[in-house]
Short mmCIF file of C-alpha atoms in Angstrom, two decimals:
data_model
loop_
_atom_site.label_atom_id
_atom_site.label_comp_id
_atom_site.label_asym_id
_atom_site.label_seq_id
_atom_site.Cartn_x
_atom_site.Cartn_y
_atom_site.Cartn_z
CA MET W 109 -14.61 19.52 -18.17
CA PHE W 110 -13.06 20.40 -14.79
CA GLY W 111 -13.72 24.08 -14.06
CA GLY W 112 -10.05 24.93 -13.82
CA GLU W 113 -9.61 23.80 -17.43
CA ARG W 114 -12.29 26.00 -18.99
CA LEU W 115 -9.71 28.11 -20.87
CA SER W 116 -7.54 25.15 -21.81
CA ARG W 117 -8.68 25.18 -25.45
CA ILE W 118 -8.29 28.92 -26.00
CA GLY W 119 -5.19 29.92 -27.95
CA ALA W 120 -3.33 29.29 -31.20
CA PHE W 121 -1.61 26.01 -30.35
CA SER W 122 1.43 24.77 -32.27
CA PRO W 123 4.32 22.33 -31.90
CA GLU W 124 6.07 25.02 -29.85
CA PHE W 125 3.03 25.63 -27.63
CA PRO W 126 0.94 22.44 -27.90
CA ASP W 127 -1.36 23.12 -24.95
CA ALA W 128 -2.47 25.79 -22.51
CA GLU W 129 0.30 25.04 -20.04
CA ALA W 130 3.05 25.48 -22.63
CA LEU W 131 1.34 28.54 -24.11
CA HIS W 132 1.01 30.42 -20.85
CA ARG W 133 4.47 29.50 -19.63
CA GLY W 134 5.84 30.77 -22.94
CA LEU W 135 3.86 34.01 -22.73
CA ALA W 136 4.85 34.49 -19.10
CA HIS W 137 8.57 34.12 -19.85
CA TRP W 138 8.21 36.50 -22.80
CA ASN W 139 6.38 39.06 -20.66
CA HIS W 140 9.11 38.81 -18.04
CA ARG W 141 11.78 39.50 -20.66
CA ARG W 142 10.03 42.26 -22.55
CA LEU W 143 8.93 44.24 -19.49
CA ALA W 144 12.35 44.12 -17.84
CA VAL W 145 14.49 47.27 -18.02
CA GLY W 146 16.86 46.79 -20.94
CA MET W 147 19.71 48.44 -22.80
CA PRO W 148 20.50 48.97 -26.48
CA ASP W 149 21.48 45.69 -28.12
CA PRO W 150 23.03 45.08 -31.56
CA ASP W 151 20.48 42.25 -31.95
CA TRP W 152 17.52 44.61 -31.69
CA ARG W 153 16.14 43.54 -35.08
CA ALA W 154 15.82 39.96 -33.88
CA GLU W 155 14.14 41.25 -30.74
CA VAL W 156 11.60 43.18 -32.81
CA SER W 157 10.87 40.08 -34.91
CA GLU W 158 10.37 37.98 -31.79
CA GLU W 159 8.12 40.68 -30.34
CA ALA W 160 5.93 40.61 -33.44
CA ARG W 161 5.74 36.80 -33.40
CA MET W 162 4.79 36.63 -29.74
CA LYS W 163 2.29 39.46 -30.03
CA ARG W 164 0.48 37.49 -32.73
CA ILE W 165 0.35 34.48 -30.40
CA GLU W 166 -0.86 36.70 -27.55
CA GLY W 167 -3.44 38.34 -29.82
CA GLU W 168 -4.86 35.00 -30.95
CA TYR W 169 -5.36 34.01 -27.31
CA VAL W 170 -7.06 37.30 -26.38
CA GLU W 171 -9.33 37.33 -29.43
CA GLN W 172 -10.44 33.74 -28.90
CA PHE W 173 -11.11 34.57 -25.26
CA ARG W 174 -13.17 37.60 -26.33
CA ASP W 175 -15.23 35.38 -28.63
CA HIS W 176 -15.70 32.91 -25.79
CA ILE W 177 -17.31 35.46 -23.48
CA LEU W 178 -19.33 37.33 -26.11
CA PRO W 179 -22.73 36.03 -24.88
CA LEU W 180 -21.96 37.40 -21.41
CA VAL W 181 -21.48 40.99 -22.61
CA ALA W 182 -23.72 41.17 -25.67
CA ASP W 183 -26.45 43.11 -23.84
CA VAL W 184 -24.33 45.36 -21.64
CA PRO W 185 -26.03 48.78 -21.20
CA THR W 186 -24.39 51.81 -22.81
CA ASN W 187 -26.05 54.42 -20.59
CA ALA W 188 -23.43 55.40 -18.02
CA ASP W 189 -25.65 55.07 -14.94
CA ASP W 190 -26.99 51.72 -16.07
CA PHE W 191 -23.54 50.49 -17.00
CA VAL W 192 -22.03 51.30 -13.60
CA ALA W 193 -24.97 49.52 -11.94
CA TRP W 194 -24.33 46.49 -14.18
CA PHE W 195 -20.62 46.60 -13.38
CA GLU W 196 -21.16 46.83 -9.61
CA GLN W 197 -23.48 43.83 -9.75
CA LEU W 198 -20.49 41.72 -10.80
CA GLN W 199 -19.45 41.75 -7.15
CA GLU W 200 -22.45 39.54 -6.43
CA THR W 201 -23.03 37.63 -9.66
CA GLY W 202 -19.71 37.63 -11.51
CA PRO W 203 -17.69 34.47 -12.15
CA GLY W 204 -15.73 33.27 -9.13
CA GLN W 205 -17.52 35.35 -6.51
CA ASP W 206 -18.07 33.86 -3.05
CA ASP W 207 -15.77 30.96 -3.86
CA PRO W 208 -15.59 28.61 -0.83
CA LEU W 209 -11.81 28.55 -1.08
CA PHE W 210 -11.50 31.80 0.83
CA ASP W 211 -13.63 30.87 3.83
CA TRP W 212 -11.46 27.75 4.05
CA LEU W 213 -8.25 29.76 3.86
CA GLU W 214 -9.57 31.96 6.66
CA GLY W 215 -10.73 29.23 8.99
CA ALA W 216 -9.14 25.87 8.22
CA ALA W 217 -6.04 26.07 6.01
CA THR W 218 -2.65 25.23 7.48
CA LEU W 219 0.36 27.50 7.10
CA PRO W 220 1.81 25.27 4.32
CA ASP W 221 -1.57 25.52 2.55
CA LEU W 222 -1.47 29.32 2.68
CA GLN W 223 2.19 29.35 1.65
CA TRP W 224 1.37 27.26 -1.42
CA PHE W 225 -1.61 29.47 -2.27
CA LEU W 226 0.39 32.69 -1.89
CA THR W 227 3.25 31.29 -3.96
CA GLN W 228 0.81 30.72 -6.83
CA GLU W 229 -0.69 34.17 -6.38
CA ALA W 230 2.70 35.92 -6.18
CA ALA W 231 4.04 34.22 -9.29
CA GLY W 232 0.91 35.24 -11.20
CA GLU W 233 1.00 38.84 -9.92
CA ALA W 234 1.35 41.17 -12.89
CA GLY W 235 2.01 44.31 -10.81
CA PHE W 236 -1.11 46.45 -10.38
CA ASP W 237 0.92 49.67 -10.27
CA ASP W 238 2.62 49.01 -13.61
CA LEU W 239 -0.63 47.88 -15.23
CA VAL W 240 -2.34 51.12 -14.19
CA ALA W 241 0.60 53.19 -15.41
CA MET W 242 0.60 51.54 -18.83
CA THR W 243 -3.18 51.71 -19.16
CA GLN W 244 -3.54 55.45 -18.47
CA VAL W 245 -1.60 56.58 -21.56
CA LYS W 246 -3.78 59.00 -23.61
CA VAL W 247 -6.94 58.19 -21.61
CA SER W 248 -9.50 61.01 -21.26
CA ASP W 249 -8.66 63.55 -18.56
CA ARG W 250 -11.14 62.66 -15.82
CA ALA W 251 -10.44 58.94 -16.04
CA LYS W 252 -6.71 59.62 -16.31
CA LEU W 253 -6.81 61.60 -13.06
CA GLU W 254 -8.53 58.71 -11.27
CA LEU W 255 -5.96 56.23 -12.56
CA ALA W 256 -3.26 58.65 -11.41
CA ARG W 257 -4.75 58.83 -7.90
CA ASN W 258 -4.92 55.04 -7.80
CA TYR W 259 -1.31 54.78 -8.96
CA TRP W 260 -0.18 57.28 -6.33
CA ASP W 261 -1.75 55.09 -3.63
CA GLU W 262 0.04 52.07 -5.12
CA MET W 263 3.24 54.10 -4.80
CA GLY W 264 2.64 54.67 -1.10
CA ARG W 265 1.92 58.35 -1.82
CA GLY W 266 5.63 58.88 -2.25
CA ALA W 267 6.83 56.87 0.76
CA ALA W 268 8.92 53.80 -0.09
CA ALA W 269 7.65 51.91 2.99
CA GLY W 270 4.07 52.29 1.75
CA MET W 271 4.59 51.04 -1.81
CA HIS W 272 2.27 48.11 -2.42
CA GLY W 273 4.51 46.04 -4.68
CA PRO W 274 7.46 45.90 -2.26
CA MET W 275 4.96 45.29 0.55
CA LEU W 276 3.88 42.08 -1.18
CA THR W 277 7.52 41.17 -1.80
CA ARG W 278 8.21 41.50 1.93
CA THR W 279 5.33 39.13 2.63
CA THR W 280 6.79 36.49 0.32
CA GLU W 281 10.21 36.89 1.95
CA VAL W 282 8.90 36.60 5.52
CA LEU W 283 6.91 33.48 4.61
CA GLY W 284 9.86 31.96 2.77
CA LEU W 285 8.10 31.80 -0.59
CA THR W 286 10.05 31.28 -3.81
CA PRO W 287 7.62 31.92 -6.69
CA THR W 288 8.84 31.05 -10.19
CA ILE W 289 7.12 30.86 -13.54
CA ASP W 290 7.98 27.20 -14.08
CA SER W 291 6.59 26.09 -10.71
CA THR W 292 3.33 28.01 -11.12
CA LEU W 293 0.06 26.56 -12.37
CA TRP W 294 -0.75 27.72 -15.89
CA GLN W 295 -4.10 29.07 -14.72
CA SER W 296 -2.34 31.65 -12.55
CA LEU W 297 0.00 32.53 -15.41
CA ALA W 298 -3.00 32.92 -17.74
CA LEU W 299 -4.45 35.52 -15.39
CA ALA W 300 -1.23 37.55 -15.40
CA ASN W 301 -0.80 37.12 -19.16
CA THR W 302 -4.34 38.38 -19.78
CA MET W 303 -3.86 41.46 -17.61
CA THR W 304 -0.48 42.19 -19.22
CA ALA W 305 -1.90 41.82 -22.73
CA PHE W 306 -4.63 44.32 -21.93
CA ALA W 307 -2.32 46.94 -20.40
CA THR W 308 0.44 46.72 -23.02
CA THR W 309 -1.78 46.71 -26.12
CA ARG W 310 -3.52 49.97 -26.97
CA ARG W 311 -6.46 48.29 -28.69
CA TYR W 312 -7.28 46.68 -25.33
CA THR W 313 -7.14 49.85 -23.21
CA TYR W 314 -10.82 49.71 -22.30
CA GLN W 315 -10.56 46.01 -21.47
CA SER W 316 -7.68 46.88 -19.15
CA ILE W 317 -9.73 49.57 -17.42
CA GLY W 318 -12.53 47.06 -16.88
CA ALA W 319 -10.19 44.34 -15.63
CA LEU W 320 -8.38 46.64 -13.21
CA GLY W 321 -11.66 48.08 -11.98
CA VAL W 322 -13.17 44.67 -11.29
CA VAL W 323 -10.11 43.72 -9.23
CA GLU W 324 -10.74 46.73 -7.01
CA LEU W 325 -14.44 45.82 -6.83
CA THR W 326 -14.10 42.15 -5.91
CA ALA W 327 -10.76 41.78 -4.09
CA PRO W 328 -11.52 43.21 -0.60
CA GLY W 329 -13.48 40.23 0.70
CA ARG W 330 -10.93 37.73 -0.56
CA VAL W 331 -7.88 39.52 0.80
CA ALA W 332 -9.63 39.98 4.15
CA CYS W 333 -10.01 36.20 4.35
CA VAL W 334 -6.34 35.69 3.54
CA ASP W 335 -5.36 38.25 6.17
CA ALA W 336 -7.57 36.56 8.77
CA GLY W 337 -6.13 33.15 7.92
CA LEU W 338 -2.57 34.39 8.29
CA LYS W 339 -3.47 36.10 11.58
CA ARG W 340 -5.03 32.87 12.88
CA LEU W 341 -1.75 31.09 12.15
CA GLY W 342 0.34 33.65 14.01
CA VAL W 343 1.84 35.52 11.05
CA SER W 344 3.04 38.96 12.13
CA PRO W 345 1.10 42.14 11.29
CA SER W 346 4.03 43.42 9.19
CA ALA W 347 3.92 40.31 7.00
CA ARG W 348 0.13 40.65 6.67
CA LYS W 349 0.14 44.37 5.95
CA TYR W 350 -0.42 44.02 2.18
CA PHE W 351 -3.63 42.04 2.72
CA ALA W 352 -4.92 44.08 5.66
CA LEU W 353 -4.41 47.29 3.69
CA HIS W 354 -6.17 46.10 0.54
CA ALA W 355 -9.12 44.71 2.47
CA GLN W 356 -10.01 48.32 3.32
CA LEU W 357 -8.38 50.53 0.69
CA ASP W 358 -9.76 48.71 -2.33
CA ILE W 359 -13.33 49.42 -1.22
CA GLU W 360 -12.69 53.15 -1.59
CA HIS W 361 -10.64 52.60 -4.74
CA SER W 362 -13.55 50.76 -6.34
CA LYS W 363 -16.08 53.50 -5.57
CA ALA W 364 -13.77 56.14 -7.03
CA TRP W 365 -12.86 54.02 -10.10
CA ASN W 366 -16.51 53.44 -10.94
CA ALA W 367 -17.51 57.10 -10.45
CA GLU W 368 -14.45 58.84 -11.88
CA ALA W 369 -13.24 56.44 -14.58
CA LEU W 370 -16.04 54.15 -15.75
CA HIS W 371 -18.94 56.62 -15.61
CA PRO W 372 -17.23 59.47 -17.51
CA LEU W 373 -15.73 57.13 -20.11
CA VAL W 374 -19.08 55.50 -20.92
CA SER W 375 -20.76 58.92 -20.91
CA GLU W 376 -18.22 60.21 -23.43
CA PHE W 377 -17.83 57.01 -25.49
CA PRO W 378 -20.92 54.78 -25.03
CA HIS W 379 -19.48 52.18 -27.40
CA CYS W 380 -16.63 51.49 -24.95
CA ALA W 381 -19.03 49.95 -22.42
CA ARG W 382 -18.85 46.54 -24.07
CA PHE W 383 -15.05 46.57 -24.10
CA ILE W 384 -14.83 47.57 -20.43
CA ALA W 385 -17.31 44.77 -19.68
CA GLU W 386 -15.21 42.29 -21.65
CA GLY W 387 -12.14 43.07 -19.60
CA ALA W 388 -14.02 42.73 -16.33
CA VAL W 389 -15.63 39.40 -17.24
CA MET W 390 -12.41 37.97 -18.67
CA ARG W 391 -10.51 38.90 -15.50
CA LEU W 392 -13.18 37.30 -13.32
CA ILE W 393 -13.14 34.10 -15.39
CA CYS W 394 -9.36 33.92 -15.06
CA GLY W 395 -9.74 34.25 -11.29
CA GLU W 396 -12.52 31.67 -11.15
CA GLN W 397 -10.36 29.21 -13.07
CA CYS W 398 -7.53 29.77 -10.57
CA PHE W 399 -9.80 29.23 -7.57
CA ASP W 400 -11.13 25.96 -9.00
CA THR W 401 -7.60 24.72 -9.65
CA TYR W 402 -6.31 25.81 -6.24
CA ARG W 403 -9.16 23.96 -4.53
CA ALA W 404 -8.43 20.81 -6.53
CA HIS W 405 -4.85 20.92 -5.24
CA LEU W 406 -5.45 22.06 -1.67
CA TRP W 407 -8.53 19.97 -0.97
CA ALA W 408 -7.33 16.74 -2.56
CA HIS W 409 -6.39 15.44 0.91
CA VAL W 410 -9.60 16.82 2.46
CA HIS W 411 -12.07 15.46 -0.13
CA PRO W 412 -9.97 12.80 -1.92
CA VAL W 413 -12.87 10.94 -3.52
CA VAL W 414 -14.39 14.06 -5.09
CA TYR W 415 -11.09 15.32 -6.48
CA ALA W 416 -9.96 11.92 -7.67
CA ALA W 417 -13.12 11.84 -9.79
CA GLU W 418 -12.18 15.16 -11.36
#
């Protein structure tokens, strides 16, 4: 099976959602609706029924995914020092690390290539700030403080110009990108759906902490390549600011997250180590699946024989 399809059989498929593409488009549209700011509606009972139905569909996907990665986390250490060492090793050995896509984006991709890539990434962006905010509810004090510090950085430390979400939006506007759910590969939507499921479902709080933490751990090298590629192609510093900032800031974020969130949580609740590990591995597999699929699209004209075979 082509690497980008490794999660294609995970989910409760039905006539409504017969395959992974339909499932993740459906979940993505539902997430967009349910997370939007709303108002009281006379039809609220129907909304609650739909919420319950879609949460069952979401839950079937997450639970099957958890079963899928069980062998990868079965022997995760529960001693806090050992667990953090295991977690940090994911930067070297985790799924999707050192993917050749990013060296190519840095050194060889055209501007249309990078625009296509960033459109996929922007459409699949779940909003790190909101995910952190939803995850921190009722978390133990020390970890909660670290998530709060991380969130405050995402909020530009109170300055609108420094907020990370709008910074990314400005990048998409400058580059003329128009990301939409229906024009996005399902693999990118699956990544966002997985992260959203973790952050919005209290039984997956530890998975969310692991998934968010592994983003901070593994993203700096990738975003540095994207920044360098955009710079090579003459994109302005203001349009590259999101990537340049995260190439540096996430290194410090990761160190603090591991020391102030992961270590105290596993010290206090050793059984949570496996769940944090699940979230990290699941997030990395979602990313790996995206990278494989992006390469198949972007390199089809570069290595046509190889990708025709796949």
